[in-house]
Coordinates of C-alpha atoms in Angstrom, one line a residue:
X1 CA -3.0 -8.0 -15.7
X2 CA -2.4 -8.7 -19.4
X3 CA -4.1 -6.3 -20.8
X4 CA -5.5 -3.0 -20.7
X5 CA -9.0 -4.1 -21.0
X6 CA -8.6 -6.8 -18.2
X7 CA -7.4 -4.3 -16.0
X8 CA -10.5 -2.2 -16.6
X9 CA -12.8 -5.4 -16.5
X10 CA -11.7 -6.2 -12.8
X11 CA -12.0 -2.1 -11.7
X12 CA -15.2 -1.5 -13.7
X13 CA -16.9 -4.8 -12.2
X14 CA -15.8 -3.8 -8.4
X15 CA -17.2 -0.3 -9.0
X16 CA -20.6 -1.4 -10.0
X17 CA -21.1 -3.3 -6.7
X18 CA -18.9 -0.7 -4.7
X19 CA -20.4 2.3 -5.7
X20 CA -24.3 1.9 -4.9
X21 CA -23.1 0.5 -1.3
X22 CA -20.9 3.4 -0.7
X23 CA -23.6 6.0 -1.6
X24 CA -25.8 3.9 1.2
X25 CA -23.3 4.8 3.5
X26 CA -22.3 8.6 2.9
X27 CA -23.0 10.7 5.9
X28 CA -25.1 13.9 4.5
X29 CA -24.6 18.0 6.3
X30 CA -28.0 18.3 5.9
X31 CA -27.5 20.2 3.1
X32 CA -28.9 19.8 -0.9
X33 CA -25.2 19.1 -3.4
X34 CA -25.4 18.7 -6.9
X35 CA -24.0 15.5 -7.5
X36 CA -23.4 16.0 -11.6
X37 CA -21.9 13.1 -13.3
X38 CA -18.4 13.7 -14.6
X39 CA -17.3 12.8 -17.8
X40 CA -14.6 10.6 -16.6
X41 CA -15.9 7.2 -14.5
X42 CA -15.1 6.4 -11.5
X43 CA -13.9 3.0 -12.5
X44 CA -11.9 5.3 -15.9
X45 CA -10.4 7.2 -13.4
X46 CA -9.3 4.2 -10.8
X47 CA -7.5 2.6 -14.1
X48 CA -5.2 5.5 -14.9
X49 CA -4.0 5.6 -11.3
X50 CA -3.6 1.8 -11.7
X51 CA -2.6 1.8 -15.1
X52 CA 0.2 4.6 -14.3
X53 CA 2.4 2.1 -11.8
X54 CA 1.8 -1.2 -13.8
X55 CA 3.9 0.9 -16.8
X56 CA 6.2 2.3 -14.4
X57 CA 6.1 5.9 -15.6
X58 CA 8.1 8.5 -12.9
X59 CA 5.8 11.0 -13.0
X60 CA 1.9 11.3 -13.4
X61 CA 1.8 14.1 -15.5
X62 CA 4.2 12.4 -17.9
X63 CA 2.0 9.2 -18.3
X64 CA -0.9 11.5 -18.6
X65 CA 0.0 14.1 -21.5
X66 CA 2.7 11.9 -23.4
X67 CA 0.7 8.4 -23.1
X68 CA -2.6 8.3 -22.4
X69 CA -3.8 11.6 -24.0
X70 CA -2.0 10.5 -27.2
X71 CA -2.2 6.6 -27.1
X72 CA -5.2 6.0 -25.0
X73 CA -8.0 8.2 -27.3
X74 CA -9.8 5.2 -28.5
X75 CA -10.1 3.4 -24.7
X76 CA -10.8 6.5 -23.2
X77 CA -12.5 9.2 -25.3
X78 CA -13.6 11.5 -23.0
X79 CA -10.8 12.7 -21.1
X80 CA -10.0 16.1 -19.5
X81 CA -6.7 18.1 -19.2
X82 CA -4.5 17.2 -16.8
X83 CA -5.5 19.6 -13.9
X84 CA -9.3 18.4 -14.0
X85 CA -8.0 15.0 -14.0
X86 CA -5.8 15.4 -10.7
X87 CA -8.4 17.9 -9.0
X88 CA -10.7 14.1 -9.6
X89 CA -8.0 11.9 -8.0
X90 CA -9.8 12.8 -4.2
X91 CA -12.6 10.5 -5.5
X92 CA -10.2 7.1 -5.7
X93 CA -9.1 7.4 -2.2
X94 CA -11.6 5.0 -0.6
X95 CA -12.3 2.7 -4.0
X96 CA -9.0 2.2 -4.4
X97 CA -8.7 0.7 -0.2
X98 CA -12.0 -1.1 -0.7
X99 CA -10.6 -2.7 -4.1
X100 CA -7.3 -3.9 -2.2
X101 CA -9.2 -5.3 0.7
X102 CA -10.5 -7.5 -2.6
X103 CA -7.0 -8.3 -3.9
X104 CA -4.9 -9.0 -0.9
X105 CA -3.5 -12.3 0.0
X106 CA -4.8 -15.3 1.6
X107 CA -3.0 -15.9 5.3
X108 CA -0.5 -19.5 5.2
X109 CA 0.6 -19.4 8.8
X110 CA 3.7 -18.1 7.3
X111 CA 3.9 -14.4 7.5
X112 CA 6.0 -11.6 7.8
X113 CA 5.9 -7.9 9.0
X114 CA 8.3 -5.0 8.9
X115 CA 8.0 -1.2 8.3
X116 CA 9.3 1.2 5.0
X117 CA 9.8 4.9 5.7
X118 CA 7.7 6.8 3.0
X119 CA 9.2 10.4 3.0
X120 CA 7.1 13.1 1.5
X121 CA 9.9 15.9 1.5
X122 CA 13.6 16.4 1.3
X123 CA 15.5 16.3 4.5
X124 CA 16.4 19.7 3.8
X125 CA 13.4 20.9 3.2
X126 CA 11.5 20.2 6.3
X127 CA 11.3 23.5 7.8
X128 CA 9.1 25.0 5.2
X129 CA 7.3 21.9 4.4
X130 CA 3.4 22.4 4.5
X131 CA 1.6 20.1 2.9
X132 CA 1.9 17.2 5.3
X133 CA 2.1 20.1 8.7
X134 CA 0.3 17.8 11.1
X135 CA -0.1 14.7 9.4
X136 CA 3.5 14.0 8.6
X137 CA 6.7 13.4 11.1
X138 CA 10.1 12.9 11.9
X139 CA 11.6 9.6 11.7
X140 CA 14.6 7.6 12.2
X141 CA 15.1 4.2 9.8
X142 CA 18.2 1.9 9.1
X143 CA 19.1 4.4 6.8
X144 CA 18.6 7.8 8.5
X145 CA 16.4 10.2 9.5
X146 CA 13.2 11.1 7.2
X147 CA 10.2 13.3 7.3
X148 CA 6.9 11.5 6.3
X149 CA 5.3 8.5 7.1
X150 CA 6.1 4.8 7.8
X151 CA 4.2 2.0 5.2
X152 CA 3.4 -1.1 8.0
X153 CA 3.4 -4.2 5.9
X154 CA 2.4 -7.9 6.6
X155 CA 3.5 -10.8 3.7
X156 CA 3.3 -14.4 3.1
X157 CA 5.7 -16.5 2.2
X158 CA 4.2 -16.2 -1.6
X159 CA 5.1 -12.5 -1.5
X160 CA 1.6 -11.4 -1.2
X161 CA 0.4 -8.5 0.9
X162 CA -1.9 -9.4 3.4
X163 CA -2.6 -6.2 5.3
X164 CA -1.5 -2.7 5.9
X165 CA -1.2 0.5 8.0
X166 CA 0.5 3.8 7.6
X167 CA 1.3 5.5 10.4
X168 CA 3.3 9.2 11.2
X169 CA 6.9 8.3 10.9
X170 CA 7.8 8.4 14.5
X171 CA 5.4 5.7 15.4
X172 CA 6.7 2.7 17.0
X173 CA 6.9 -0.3 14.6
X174 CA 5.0 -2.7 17.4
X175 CA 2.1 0.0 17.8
X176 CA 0.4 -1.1 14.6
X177 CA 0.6 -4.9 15.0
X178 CA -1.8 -6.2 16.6
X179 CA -4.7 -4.2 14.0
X180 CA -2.1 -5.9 11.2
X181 CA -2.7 -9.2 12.6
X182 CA -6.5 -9.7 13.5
X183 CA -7.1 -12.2 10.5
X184 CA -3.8 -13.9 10.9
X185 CA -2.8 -16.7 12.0
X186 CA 0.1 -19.1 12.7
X187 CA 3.7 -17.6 12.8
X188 CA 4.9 -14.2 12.3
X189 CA 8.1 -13.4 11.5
X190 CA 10.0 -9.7 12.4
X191 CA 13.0 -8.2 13.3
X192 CA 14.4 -7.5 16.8
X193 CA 12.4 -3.9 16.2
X194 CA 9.3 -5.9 17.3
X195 CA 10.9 -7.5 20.7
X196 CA 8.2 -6.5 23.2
X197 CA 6.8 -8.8 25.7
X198 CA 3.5 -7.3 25.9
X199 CA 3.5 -7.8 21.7
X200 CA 4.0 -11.2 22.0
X201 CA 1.3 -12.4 25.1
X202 CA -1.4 -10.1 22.8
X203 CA -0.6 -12.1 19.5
X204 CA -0.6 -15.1 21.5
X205 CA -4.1 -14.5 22.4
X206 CA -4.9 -14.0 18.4
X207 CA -2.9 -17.1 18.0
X208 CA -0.5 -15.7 16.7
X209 CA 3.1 -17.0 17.4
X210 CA 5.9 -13.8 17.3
X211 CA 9.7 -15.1 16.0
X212 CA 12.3 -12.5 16.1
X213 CA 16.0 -12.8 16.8
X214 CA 17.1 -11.5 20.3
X215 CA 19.6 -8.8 21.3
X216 CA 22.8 -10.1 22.7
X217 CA 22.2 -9.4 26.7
X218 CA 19.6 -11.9 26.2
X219 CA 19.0 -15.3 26.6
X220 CA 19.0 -17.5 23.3
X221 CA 15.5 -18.8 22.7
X222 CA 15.2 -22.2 21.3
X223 CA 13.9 -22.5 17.9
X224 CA 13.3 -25.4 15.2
X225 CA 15.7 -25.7 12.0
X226 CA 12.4 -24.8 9.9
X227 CA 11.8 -21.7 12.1
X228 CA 15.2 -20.3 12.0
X229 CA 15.8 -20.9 7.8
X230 CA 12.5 -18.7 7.6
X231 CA 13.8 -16.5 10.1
X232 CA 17.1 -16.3 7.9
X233 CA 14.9 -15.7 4.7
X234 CA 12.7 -12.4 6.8
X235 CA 13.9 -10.1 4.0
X236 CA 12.0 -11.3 1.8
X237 CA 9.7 -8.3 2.5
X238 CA 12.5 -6.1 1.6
X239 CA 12.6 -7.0 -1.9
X240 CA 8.3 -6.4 -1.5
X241 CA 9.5 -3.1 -0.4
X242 CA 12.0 -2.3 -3.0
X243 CA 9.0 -3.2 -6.0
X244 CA 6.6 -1.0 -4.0
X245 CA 9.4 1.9 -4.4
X246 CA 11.1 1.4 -7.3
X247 CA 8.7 -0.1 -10.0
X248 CA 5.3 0.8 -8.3
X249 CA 6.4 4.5 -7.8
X250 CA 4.4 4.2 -4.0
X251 CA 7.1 6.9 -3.0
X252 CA 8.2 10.9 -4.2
X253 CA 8.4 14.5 -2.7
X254 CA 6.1 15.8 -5.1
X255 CA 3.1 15.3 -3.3
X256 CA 0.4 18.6 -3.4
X257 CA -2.2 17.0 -2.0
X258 CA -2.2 14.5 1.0
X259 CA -5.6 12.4 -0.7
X260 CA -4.2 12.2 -3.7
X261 CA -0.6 10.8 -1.7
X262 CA -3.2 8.3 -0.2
X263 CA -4.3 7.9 -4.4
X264 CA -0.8 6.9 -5.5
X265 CA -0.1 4.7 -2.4
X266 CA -3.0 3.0 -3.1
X267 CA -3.0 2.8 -6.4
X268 CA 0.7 1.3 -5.9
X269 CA -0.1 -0.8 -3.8
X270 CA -3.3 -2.2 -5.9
X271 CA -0.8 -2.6 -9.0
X272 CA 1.7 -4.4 -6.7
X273 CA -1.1 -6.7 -6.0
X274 CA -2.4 -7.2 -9.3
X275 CA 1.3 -8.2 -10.7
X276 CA 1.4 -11.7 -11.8
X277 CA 5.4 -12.6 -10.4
X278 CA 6.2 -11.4 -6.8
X279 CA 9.2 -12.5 -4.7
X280 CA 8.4 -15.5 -3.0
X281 CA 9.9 -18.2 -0.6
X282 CA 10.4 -21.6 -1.9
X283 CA 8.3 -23.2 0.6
X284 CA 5.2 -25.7 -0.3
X285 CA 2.2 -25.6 2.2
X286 CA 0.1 -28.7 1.9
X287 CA -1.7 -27.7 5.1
X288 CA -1.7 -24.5 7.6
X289 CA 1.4 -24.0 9.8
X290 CA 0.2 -23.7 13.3

């Protein structure tokens, strides 16, 4: 997005079709709740959490007192203090998925998946850790242990983010898959973590085909000079990984609240989208690989 108000444009317009729909759908107690309108919108509120990883601020409350309550008056006259605006947050949680399911990329037949560990506390500070105490998990990566959860992630070759799960960080990576994949098609490309038989007979049936490289008491399986230079070029997804991190702010132990962790995921994850240069593979597609 170029601008603030384009940014706003696209969330505002989404909410006014999203918003009567979801109502529709609520399921009700049985009891009678006020439903007062607050003086912050729904679509108001979805562009700060937005607006807050597009200018890669560190912290929330930062962007919130020192930016937007001083610079953003005129755009957004009616906001509250800072602890009314977090206790609102909840409210993005589903939006914010629904308005990525609108953003995401379009499958090639070129795509690949992997997993980033998303830790919610410091290592040392497991032990006393509550706000995550049965949602979060222990976790081993390529870089160490990690209490949290892991960010499943499916790319094309265009860098674009075609669909993703997070799971408790001692899931296995190949668990997820298969829910990744139900709109894919063509070739998917992973790292030996994803070696499983039984991964690559069920993608087969979603037509799917599953490329990884093979452990060395294996045997060598034959593959074209076009499969293994995209095979070479799989970590692509990690520089996707390091923007979601570093310059999308998707991960910090500060979390108080697991929706409003969901909140900045998302809202990460929706400014990721929304950015107009992504890491890419210099490949040209003049018709789906199969």
């Amino acid at each position: 997005m170029d601008s603030l108000t384009e940014l706003f444009c696209l969330i505002d317009d989404f909410c006014v079709k999203f918003e009567p729909a979801w109502n529709k759908r609520l399921l009700a107690d049985g009891q009678k709740r006020r439903r007062r309108q607050t003086r912050l919108q729904l679509s108001e509120l979805m562009t700060l959490a937005v607006l807050f990883h597009q200018l890669r601020f560190r912290q929330f409350k930062t962007f919130y007192l020192a930016y937007a309550c001083r610079f953003l008056r005129k755009e957004f006259p009616d906001l509250p203090s800072y602890q009314r605006c977090v206790e609102l947050m909840p409210r993005c949680v589903v939006p914010l998925a629904a308005l990525f399911d609108t953003l995401k990329g379009q499958c090639s037949g070129i795509s690949i998946v992997d997993s980033t560990p998303i830790a919610v506390c410091d290592n040392l500070r497991i032990a006393r850790h509550k706000v995550f105490a049965g949602l979060a998990a222990r976790g081993k990566s390529s870089t160490g242990w990690f209490f949290g959860f892991k960010l499943h992630v499916v790319i094309n070759h265009r860098g674009e983010i075609l669909a993703i799960r997070l799971t408790p960080g001692n899931v296995d990576d190949r668990k997820p898959v298969p829910g990744l994949c139900q709109s894919l098609f063509g070739k998917l490309f992973g790292d030996k973590g994803y070696l499983a038989k039984w991964l690559s007979d069920l993608l087969a049936e979603q037509e799917v085909h599953l490329i990884t490289k093979v452990r060395k008491n294996m045997k060598p399986i034959e593959l074209t000079p076009f499969d293994q230079a995209l095979l070479r070029q799989r970590s692509l997804i990690e520089t996707v990984f390091d923007e979601l991190k570093n310059l999308c702010q998707i991960e910090h132990t500060r979390h108080r609240s697991p929706f409003n962790f969901v909140v900045n995921l998302m809202a990460g994850v929706v400014a990721y989208c929304l950015a107009p240069n992504k890491p890419r593979l210099p490949v040209t597609i003049t018709a789906p690989v199969l």
